[in-house]
PDB file of C-alpha atoms in Angstrom:
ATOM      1  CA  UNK A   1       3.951   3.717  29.693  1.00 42.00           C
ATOM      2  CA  UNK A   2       5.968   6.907  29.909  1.00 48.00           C
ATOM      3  CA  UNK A   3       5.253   8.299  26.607  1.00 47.00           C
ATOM      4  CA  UNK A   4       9.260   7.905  25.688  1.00 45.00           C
ATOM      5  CA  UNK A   5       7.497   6.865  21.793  1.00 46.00           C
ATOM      6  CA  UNK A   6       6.794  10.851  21.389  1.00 44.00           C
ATOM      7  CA  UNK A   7      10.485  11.594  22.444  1.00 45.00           C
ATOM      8  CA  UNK A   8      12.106  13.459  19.698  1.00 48.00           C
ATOM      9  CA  UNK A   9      15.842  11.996  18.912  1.00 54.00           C
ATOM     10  CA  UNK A  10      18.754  14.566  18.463  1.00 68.00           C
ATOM     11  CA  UNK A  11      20.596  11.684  16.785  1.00 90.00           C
ATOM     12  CA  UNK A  12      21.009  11.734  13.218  1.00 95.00           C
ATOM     13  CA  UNK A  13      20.141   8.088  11.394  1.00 97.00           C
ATOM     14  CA  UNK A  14      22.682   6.711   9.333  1.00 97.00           C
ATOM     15  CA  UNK A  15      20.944   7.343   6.412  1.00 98.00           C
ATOM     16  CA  UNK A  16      21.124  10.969   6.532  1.00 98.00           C
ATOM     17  CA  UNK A  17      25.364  10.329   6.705  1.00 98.00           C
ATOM     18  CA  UNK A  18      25.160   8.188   3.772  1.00 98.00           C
ATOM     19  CA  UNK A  19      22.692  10.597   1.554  1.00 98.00           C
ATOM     20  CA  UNK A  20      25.744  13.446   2.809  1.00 98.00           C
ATOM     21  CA  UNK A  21      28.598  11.398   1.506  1.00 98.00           C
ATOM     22  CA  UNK A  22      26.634  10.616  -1.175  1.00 98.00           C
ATOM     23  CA  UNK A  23      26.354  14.356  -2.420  1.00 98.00           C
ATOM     24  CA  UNK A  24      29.642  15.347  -1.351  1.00 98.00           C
ATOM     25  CA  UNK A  25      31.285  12.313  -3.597  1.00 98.00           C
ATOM     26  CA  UNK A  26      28.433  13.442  -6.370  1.00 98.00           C
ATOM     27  CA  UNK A  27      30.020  17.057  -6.533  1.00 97.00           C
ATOM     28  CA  UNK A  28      33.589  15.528  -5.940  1.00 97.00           C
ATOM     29  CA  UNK A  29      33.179  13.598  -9.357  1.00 97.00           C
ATOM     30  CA  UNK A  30      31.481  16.355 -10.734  1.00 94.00           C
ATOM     31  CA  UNK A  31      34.130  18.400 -10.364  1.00 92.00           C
ATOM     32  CA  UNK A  32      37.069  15.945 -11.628  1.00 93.00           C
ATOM     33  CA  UNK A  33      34.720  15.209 -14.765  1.00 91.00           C
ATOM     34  CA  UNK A  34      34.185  19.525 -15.217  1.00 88.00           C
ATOM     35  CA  UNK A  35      38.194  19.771 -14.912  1.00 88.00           C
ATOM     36  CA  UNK A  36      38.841  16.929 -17.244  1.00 88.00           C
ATOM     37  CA  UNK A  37      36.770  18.387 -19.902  1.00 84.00           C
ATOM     38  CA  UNK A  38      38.462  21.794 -19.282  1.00 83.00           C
ATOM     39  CA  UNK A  39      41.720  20.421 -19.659  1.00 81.00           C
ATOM     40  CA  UNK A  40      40.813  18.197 -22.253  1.00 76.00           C
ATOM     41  CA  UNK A  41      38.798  20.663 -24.273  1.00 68.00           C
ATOM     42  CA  UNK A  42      41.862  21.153 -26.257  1.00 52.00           C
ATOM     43  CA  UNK A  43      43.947  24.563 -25.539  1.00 46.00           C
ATOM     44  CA  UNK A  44      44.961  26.910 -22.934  1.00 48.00           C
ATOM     45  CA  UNK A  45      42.988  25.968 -19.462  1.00 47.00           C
ATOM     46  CA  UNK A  46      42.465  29.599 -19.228  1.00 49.00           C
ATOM     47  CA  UNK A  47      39.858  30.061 -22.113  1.00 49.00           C
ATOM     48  CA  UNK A  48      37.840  26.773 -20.734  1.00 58.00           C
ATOM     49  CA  UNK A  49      38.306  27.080 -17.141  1.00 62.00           C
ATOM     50  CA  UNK A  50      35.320  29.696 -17.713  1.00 68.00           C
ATOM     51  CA  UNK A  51      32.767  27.351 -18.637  1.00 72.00           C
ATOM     52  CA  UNK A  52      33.547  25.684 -14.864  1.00 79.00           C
ATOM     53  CA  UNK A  53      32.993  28.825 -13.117  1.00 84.00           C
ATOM     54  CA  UNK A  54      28.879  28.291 -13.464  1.00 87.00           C
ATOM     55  CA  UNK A  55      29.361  24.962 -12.732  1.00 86.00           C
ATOM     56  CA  UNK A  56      31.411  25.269  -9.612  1.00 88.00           C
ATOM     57  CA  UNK A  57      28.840  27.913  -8.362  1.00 92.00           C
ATOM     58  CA  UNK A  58      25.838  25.163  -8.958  1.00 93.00           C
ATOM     59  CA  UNK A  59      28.323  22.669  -6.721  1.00 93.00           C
ATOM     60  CA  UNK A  60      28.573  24.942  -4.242  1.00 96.00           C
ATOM     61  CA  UNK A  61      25.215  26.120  -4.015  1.00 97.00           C
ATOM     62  CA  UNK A  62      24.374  22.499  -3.679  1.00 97.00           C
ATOM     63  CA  UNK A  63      27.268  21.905  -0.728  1.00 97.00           C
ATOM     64  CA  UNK A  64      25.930  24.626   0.845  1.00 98.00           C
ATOM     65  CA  UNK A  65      22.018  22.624   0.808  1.00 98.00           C
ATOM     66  CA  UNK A  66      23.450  19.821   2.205  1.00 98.00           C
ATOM     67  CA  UNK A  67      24.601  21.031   4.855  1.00 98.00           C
ATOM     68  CA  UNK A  68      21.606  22.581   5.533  1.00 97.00           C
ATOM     69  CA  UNK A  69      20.291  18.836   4.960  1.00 98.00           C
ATOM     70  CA  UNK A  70      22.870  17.020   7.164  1.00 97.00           C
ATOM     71  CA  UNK A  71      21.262  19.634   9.924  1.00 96.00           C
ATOM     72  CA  UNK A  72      17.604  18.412   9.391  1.00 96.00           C
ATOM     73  CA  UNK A  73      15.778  20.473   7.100  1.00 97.00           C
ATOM     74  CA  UNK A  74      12.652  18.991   5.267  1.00 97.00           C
ATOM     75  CA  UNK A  75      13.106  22.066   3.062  1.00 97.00           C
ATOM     76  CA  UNK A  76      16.876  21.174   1.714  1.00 98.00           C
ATOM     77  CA  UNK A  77      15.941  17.661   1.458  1.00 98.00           C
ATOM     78  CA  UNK A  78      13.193  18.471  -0.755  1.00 98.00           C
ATOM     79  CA  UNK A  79      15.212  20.676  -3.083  1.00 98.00           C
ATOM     80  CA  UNK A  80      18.087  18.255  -3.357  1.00 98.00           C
ATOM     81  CA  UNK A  81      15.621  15.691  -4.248  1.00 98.00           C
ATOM     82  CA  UNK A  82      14.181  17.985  -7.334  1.00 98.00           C
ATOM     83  CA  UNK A  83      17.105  19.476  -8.012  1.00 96.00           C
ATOM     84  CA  UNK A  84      19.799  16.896  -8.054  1.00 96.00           C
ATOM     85  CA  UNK A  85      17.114  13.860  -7.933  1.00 96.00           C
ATOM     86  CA  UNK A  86      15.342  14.460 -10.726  1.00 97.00           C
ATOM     87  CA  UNK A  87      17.187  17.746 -12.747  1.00 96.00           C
ATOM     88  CA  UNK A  88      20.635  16.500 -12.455  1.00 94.00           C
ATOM     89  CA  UNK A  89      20.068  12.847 -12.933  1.00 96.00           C
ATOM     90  CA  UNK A  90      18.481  13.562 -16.048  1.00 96.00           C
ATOM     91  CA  UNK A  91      21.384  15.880 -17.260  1.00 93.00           C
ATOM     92  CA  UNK A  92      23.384  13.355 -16.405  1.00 94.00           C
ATOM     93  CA  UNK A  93      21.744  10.412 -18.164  1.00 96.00           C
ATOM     94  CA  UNK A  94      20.814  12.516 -21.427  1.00 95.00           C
ATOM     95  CA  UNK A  95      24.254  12.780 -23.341  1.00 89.00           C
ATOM     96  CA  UNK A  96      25.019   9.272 -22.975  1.00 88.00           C
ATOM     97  CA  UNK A  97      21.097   7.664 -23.604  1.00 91.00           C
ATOM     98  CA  UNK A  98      21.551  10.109 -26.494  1.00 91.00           C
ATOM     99  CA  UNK A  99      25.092   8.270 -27.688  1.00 85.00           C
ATOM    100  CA  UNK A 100      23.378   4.721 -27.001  1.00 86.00           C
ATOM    101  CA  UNK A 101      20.088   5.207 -28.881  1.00 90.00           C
ATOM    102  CA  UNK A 102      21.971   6.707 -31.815  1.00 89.00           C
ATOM    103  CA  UNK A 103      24.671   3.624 -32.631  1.00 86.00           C
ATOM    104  CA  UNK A 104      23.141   0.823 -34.904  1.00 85.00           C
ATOM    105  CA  UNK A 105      26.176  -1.361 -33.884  1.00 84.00           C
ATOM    106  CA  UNK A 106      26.848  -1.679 -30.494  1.00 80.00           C
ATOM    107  CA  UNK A 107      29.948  -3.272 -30.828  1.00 78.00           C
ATOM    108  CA  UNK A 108      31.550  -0.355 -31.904  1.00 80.00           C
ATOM    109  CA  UNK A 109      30.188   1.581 -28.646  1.00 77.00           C
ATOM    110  CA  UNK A 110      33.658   1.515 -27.198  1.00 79.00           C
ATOM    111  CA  UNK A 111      35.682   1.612 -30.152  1.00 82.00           C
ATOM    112  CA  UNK A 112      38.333   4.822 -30.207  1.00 79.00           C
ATOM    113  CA  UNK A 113      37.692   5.418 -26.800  1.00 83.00           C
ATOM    114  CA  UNK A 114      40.847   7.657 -25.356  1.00 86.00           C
ATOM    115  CA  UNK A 115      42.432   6.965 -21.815  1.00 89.00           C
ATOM    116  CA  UNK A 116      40.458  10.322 -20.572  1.00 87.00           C
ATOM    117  CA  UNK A 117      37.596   9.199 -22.167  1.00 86.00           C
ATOM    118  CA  UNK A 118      37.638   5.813 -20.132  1.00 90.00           C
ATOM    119  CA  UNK A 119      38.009   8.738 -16.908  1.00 93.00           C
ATOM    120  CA  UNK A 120      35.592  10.731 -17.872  1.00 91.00           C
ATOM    121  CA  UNK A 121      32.828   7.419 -18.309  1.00 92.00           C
ATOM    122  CA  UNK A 122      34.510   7.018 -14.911  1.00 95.00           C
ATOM    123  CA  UNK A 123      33.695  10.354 -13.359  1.00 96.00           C
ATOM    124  CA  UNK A 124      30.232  10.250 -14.672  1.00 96.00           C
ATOM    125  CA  UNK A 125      29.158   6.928 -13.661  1.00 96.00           C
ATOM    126  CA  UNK A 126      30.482   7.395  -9.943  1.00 98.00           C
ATOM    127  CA  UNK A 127      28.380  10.841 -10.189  1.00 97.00           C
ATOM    128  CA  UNK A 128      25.324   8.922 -10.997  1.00 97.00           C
ATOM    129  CA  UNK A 129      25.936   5.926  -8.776  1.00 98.00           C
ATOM    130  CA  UNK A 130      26.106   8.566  -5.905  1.00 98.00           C
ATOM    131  CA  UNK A 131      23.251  10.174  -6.427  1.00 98.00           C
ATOM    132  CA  UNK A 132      20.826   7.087  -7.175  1.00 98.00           C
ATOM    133  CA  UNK A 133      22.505   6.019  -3.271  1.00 98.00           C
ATOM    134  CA  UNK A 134      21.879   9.875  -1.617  1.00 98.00           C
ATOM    135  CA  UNK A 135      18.811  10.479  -2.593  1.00 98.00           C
ATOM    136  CA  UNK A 136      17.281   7.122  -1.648  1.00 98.00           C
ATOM    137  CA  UNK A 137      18.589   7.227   1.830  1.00 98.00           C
ATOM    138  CA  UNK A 138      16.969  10.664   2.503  1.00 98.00           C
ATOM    139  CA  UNK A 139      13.064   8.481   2.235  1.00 97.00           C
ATOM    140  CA  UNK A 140      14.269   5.763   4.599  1.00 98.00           C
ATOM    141  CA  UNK A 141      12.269   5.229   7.438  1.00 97.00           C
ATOM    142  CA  UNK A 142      14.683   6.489  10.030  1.00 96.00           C
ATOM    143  CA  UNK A 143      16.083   9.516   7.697  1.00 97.00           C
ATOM    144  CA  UNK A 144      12.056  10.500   7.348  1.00 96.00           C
ATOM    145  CA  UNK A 145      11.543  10.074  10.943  1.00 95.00           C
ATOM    146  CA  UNK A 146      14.454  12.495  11.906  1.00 96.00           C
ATOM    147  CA  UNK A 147      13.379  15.021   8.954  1.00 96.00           C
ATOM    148  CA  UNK A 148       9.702  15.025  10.223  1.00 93.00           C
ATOM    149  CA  UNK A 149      10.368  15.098  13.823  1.00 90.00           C
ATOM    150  CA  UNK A 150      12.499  18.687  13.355  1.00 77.00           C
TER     151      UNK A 150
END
């Protein structure tokens, strides 16, 4: 035996690529869906393009941990796990759980529902989707591996 099992490897597991994309298409929809609603939100972009400008700071904080992520840090990968994991999966999940537990008739979920409403579900459930993949693939064996071994 040459002790090659103790060998630290530089190479970065698929996983770790997949949790990345997973983030970056996370704040990509995150962004369409915070534009949208600026747009949509009735009136001159001007007066709702502030409400984005805490929102695109939280995306770019978060860009800016995933990158430290994507480089190996146990410390990132923990943050984005609390952070976006658990904090902004449950933001995420809250309006519409609140929308579904309030209708008696579910039939009429979907009734009235505009073109950039349709977009917006869109946006939304792609933001999810990505983050339920990310996250996930940070805790696989050969993501851990690579985190622990830095």
């Amino acid at each position: 035996m040459t002790g090659t099992a103790f060998l630290v490897s530089s190479t970065r597991p698929r996983a770790v690529h997949v949790a990345f994309g997973g983030l970056i298409t996370a704040l990509a929809a995150g962004v369409a869906e915070g534009l949208l609603r600026a747009v949509r939100g009735g009136g001159e972009f001007g007066a709702t393009a502030t409400g984005l400008l805490p929102r695109l700071a939280i995306y770019l904080a978060v860009a800016g941990v995933a990158l430290y992520m994507l480089n190996g840090s146990r410390v990132a990968r923990a943050v984005l796990t609390v952070g976006i994991g658990v904090v902004g999966l449950v933001s995420l999940i809250i309006e519409p759980l609140a929308v579904v537990l309030s209708i008696d008739d579910y039939t009429t979920l979907f009734d009235g529902m505009s073109e950039s409403s349709i977009v917006l579900a869109g946006c939304r459930t792609v933001h999810i989707v990505a983050v339920v993949i990310a996250i996930p693939a940070m805790y696989t064996p050969a993501a851990h591996r690579w985190f622990t071994q830095r």
